[in-house]
Coordinates of C-alpha atoms and ligand atoms in Angstrom, one line a residue:
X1 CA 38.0 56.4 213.3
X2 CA 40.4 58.8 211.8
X3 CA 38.7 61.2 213.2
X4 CA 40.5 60.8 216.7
X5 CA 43.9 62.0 215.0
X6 CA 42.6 65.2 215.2
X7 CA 42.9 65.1 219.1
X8 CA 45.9 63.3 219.1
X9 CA 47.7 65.7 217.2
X10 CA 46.3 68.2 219.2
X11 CA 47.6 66.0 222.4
X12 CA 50.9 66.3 221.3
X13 CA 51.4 69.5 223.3
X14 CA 50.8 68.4 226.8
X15 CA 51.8 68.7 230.7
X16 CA 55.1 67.4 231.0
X17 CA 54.7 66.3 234.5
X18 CA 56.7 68.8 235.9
X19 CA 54.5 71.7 235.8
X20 CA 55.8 72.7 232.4
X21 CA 54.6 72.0 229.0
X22 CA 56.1 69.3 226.7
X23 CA 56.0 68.8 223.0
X24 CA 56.0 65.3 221.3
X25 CA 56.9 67.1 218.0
X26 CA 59.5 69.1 219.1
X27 CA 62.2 67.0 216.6
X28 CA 62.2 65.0 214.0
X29 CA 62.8 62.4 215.4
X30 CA 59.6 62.9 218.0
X31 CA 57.8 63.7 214.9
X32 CA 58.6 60.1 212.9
X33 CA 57.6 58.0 216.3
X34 CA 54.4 59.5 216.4
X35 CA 53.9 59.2 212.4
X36 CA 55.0 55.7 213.1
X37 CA 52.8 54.7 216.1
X38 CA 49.7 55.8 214.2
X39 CA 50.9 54.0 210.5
X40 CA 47.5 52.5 210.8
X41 CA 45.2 55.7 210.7
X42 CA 47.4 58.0 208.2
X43 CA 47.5 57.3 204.3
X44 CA 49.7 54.8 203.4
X45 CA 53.4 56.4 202.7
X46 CA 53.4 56.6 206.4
X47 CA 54.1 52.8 206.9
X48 CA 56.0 51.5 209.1
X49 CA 59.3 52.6 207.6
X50 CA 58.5 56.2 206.9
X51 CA 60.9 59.1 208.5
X52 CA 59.8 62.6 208.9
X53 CA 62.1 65.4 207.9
X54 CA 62.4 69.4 209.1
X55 CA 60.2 69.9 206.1
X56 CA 57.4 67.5 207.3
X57 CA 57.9 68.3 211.0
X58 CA 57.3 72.3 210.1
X59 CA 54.0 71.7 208.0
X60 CA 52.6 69.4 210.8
X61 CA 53.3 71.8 213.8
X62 CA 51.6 74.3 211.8
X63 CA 48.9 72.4 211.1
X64 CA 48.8 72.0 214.8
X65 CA 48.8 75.7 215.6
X66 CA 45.4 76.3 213.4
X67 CA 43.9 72.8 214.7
X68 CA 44.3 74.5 218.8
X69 CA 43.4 77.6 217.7
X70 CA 39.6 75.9 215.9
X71 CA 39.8 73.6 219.0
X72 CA 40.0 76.9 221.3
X73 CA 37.1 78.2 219.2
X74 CA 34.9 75.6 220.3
X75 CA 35.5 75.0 223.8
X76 CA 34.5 79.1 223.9
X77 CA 33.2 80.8 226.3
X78 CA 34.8 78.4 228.3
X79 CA 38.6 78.9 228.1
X80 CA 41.0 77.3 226.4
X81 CA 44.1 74.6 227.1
X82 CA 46.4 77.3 229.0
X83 CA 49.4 75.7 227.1
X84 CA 49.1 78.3 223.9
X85 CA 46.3 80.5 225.4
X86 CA 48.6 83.7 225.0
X87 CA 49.4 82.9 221.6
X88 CA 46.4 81.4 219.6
X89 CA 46.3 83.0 215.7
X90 CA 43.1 84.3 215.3
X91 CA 40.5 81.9 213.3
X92 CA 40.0 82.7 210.2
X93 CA 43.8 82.2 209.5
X94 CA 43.6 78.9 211.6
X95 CA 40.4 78.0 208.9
X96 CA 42.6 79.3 205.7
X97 CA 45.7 76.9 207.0
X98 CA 43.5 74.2 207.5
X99 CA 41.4 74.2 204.7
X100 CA 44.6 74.8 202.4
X101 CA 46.5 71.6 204.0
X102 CA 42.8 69.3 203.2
X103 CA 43.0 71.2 200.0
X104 CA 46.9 70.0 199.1
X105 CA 45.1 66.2 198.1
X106 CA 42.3 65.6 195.7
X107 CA 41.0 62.1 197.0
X108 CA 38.0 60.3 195.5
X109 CA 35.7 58.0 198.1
X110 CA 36.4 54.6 197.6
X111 CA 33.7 51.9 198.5
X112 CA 35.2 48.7 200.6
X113 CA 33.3 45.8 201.3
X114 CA 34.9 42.6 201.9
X115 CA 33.3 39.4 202.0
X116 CA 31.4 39.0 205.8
X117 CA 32.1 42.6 207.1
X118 CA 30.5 46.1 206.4
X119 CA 31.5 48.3 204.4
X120 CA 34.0 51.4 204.6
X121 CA 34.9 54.5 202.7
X122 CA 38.6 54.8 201.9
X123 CA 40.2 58.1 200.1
X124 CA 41.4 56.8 197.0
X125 CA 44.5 59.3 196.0
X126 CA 46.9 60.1 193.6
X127 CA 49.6 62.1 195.3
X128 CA 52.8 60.7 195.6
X129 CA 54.4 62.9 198.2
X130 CA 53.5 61.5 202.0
X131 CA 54.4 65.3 203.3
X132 CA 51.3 66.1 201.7
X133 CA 49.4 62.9 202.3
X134 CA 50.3 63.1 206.2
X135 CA 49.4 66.9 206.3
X136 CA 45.8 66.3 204.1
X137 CA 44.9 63.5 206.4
X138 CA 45.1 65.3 209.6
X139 CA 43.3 67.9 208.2
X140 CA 40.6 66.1 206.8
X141 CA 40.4 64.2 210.7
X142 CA 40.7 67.6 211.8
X143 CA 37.7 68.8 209.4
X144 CA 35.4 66.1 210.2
X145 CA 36.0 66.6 214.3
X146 CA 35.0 70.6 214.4
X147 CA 32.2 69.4 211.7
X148 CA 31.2 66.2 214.0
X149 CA 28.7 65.4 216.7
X150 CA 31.9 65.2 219.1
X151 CA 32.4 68.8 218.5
X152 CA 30.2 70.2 221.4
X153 CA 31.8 68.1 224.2
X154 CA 35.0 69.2 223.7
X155 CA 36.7 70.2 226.5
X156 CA 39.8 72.3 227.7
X157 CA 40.5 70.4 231.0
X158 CA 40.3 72.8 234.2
X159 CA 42.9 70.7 236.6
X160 CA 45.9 72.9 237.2
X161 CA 48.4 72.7 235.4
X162 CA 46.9 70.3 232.9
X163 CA 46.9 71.6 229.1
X164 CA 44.8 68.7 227.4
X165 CA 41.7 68.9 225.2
X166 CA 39.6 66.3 225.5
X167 CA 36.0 64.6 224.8
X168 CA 33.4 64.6 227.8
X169 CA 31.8 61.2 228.2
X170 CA 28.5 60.8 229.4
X171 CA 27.9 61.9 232.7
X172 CA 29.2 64.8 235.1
X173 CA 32.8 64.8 233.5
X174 CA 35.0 68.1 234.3
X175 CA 38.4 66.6 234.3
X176 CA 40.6 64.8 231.4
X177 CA 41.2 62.1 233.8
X178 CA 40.2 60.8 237.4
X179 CA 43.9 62.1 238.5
X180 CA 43.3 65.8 237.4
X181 CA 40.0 65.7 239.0
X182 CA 41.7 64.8 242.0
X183 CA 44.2 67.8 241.6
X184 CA 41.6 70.4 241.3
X185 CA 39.4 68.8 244.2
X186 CA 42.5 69.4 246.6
X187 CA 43.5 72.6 244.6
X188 CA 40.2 74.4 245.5
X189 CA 40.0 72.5 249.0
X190 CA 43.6 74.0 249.7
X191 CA 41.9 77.7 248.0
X192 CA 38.7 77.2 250.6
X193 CA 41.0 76.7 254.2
X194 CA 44.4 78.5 253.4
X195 CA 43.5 81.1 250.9
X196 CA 46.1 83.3 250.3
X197 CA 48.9 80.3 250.6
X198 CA 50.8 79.4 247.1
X199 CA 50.0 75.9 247.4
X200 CA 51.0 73.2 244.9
X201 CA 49.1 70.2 246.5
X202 CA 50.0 67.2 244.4
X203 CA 52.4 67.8 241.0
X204 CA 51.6 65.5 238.3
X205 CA 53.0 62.1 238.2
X206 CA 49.9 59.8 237.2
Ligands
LIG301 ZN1 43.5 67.1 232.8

């Protein structure tokens, strides 16, 4: 539910298939496609039509920042997505920020329950401004994730040069995606036979 926004705003730092890092919110622009694409899970100012501004775009990436940081918190001891590693703000500043954005919107739970289907909770809301409506909603997805059951199979994906956080499945699952799982299986084969060699087996392209 809205609960996955949380790791897709996350998400939006990722590998840029080049062995750098990319960011999907980098501009404005960026910023309104993604708002756009997800019209369905954020509150309702962010319909189809909605464009983000500088203003908008700044609030969110800081929102961001504290979301990585709680999301580098709970993939620990393990470490975190190498994208910000060097630069996460410590915690309890990531909790203020976060806590402050949820804190921006009152919303009251709304019962829904149309005729034939089951029922839902929707945030009934008075706020006017869809800067703070966007930024409240994330946070609230990004409340209930670190506060959910999905919480403790979080992971910061081990592949090199991969940067994504994302939700073990069932099973033996070390990798984001069968590709990176791939990557590191050559990676460390590559380590085992030619150690010592700077090898970069296989660059991202999947
Ligand atoms: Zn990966």
């Amino acid at each position: 539910m809205e609960r996955q926004l949380a790791l897709e705003l996350v998400s939006t730092v990722r590998h840029d298939g080049d062995g750098g890092v990319a960011d999907d919110l980098a501009t404005v622009e960026g910023m309104t496609r993604w708002i756009r694409e997800r019209a369905d899970l954020l509150p309702g100012p962010a319909a189809e039509g909605f464009s983000a501004d500088e203003e908008l775009r700044d609030l969110v990436v800081a929102l961001r920042q504290a979301v990585r940081a709680l999301f580098a918190l709970a993939v620990s001891p393990a470490p975190p997505s190498r994208a910000d590693a060097d630069r996460l703000i410590p915690a309890d500043l990531a909790l203020d920020r976060l806590n402050s954005a949820a804190a921006n919107e009152p919303v009251a739970p709304q019962l829904l329950w149309p005729p034939g289907e089951a029922p839902a909770v929707r945030p009934l809301s008075t706020e006017d401004d869809p800067r703070v409506r966007i930024t409240a909603g994330l946070a609230r997805a990004a409340i209930d994730f670190l506060a959910g059951p999905e919480r403790v199979r979080l992971r910061a994906c081990t592949a090199p040069r991969c940067v994504r956080y994302f939700v073990k499945g069932h099973g033996r699952q070390e990798w984001c995606k069968p590709a990176c799982g791939n990557r590191a299986r050559v990676a460390r084969h590559y380590q085992r036979t030619r150690t010592g060699a700077d090898l970069d087996p296989d660059p991202d392209r999947s």
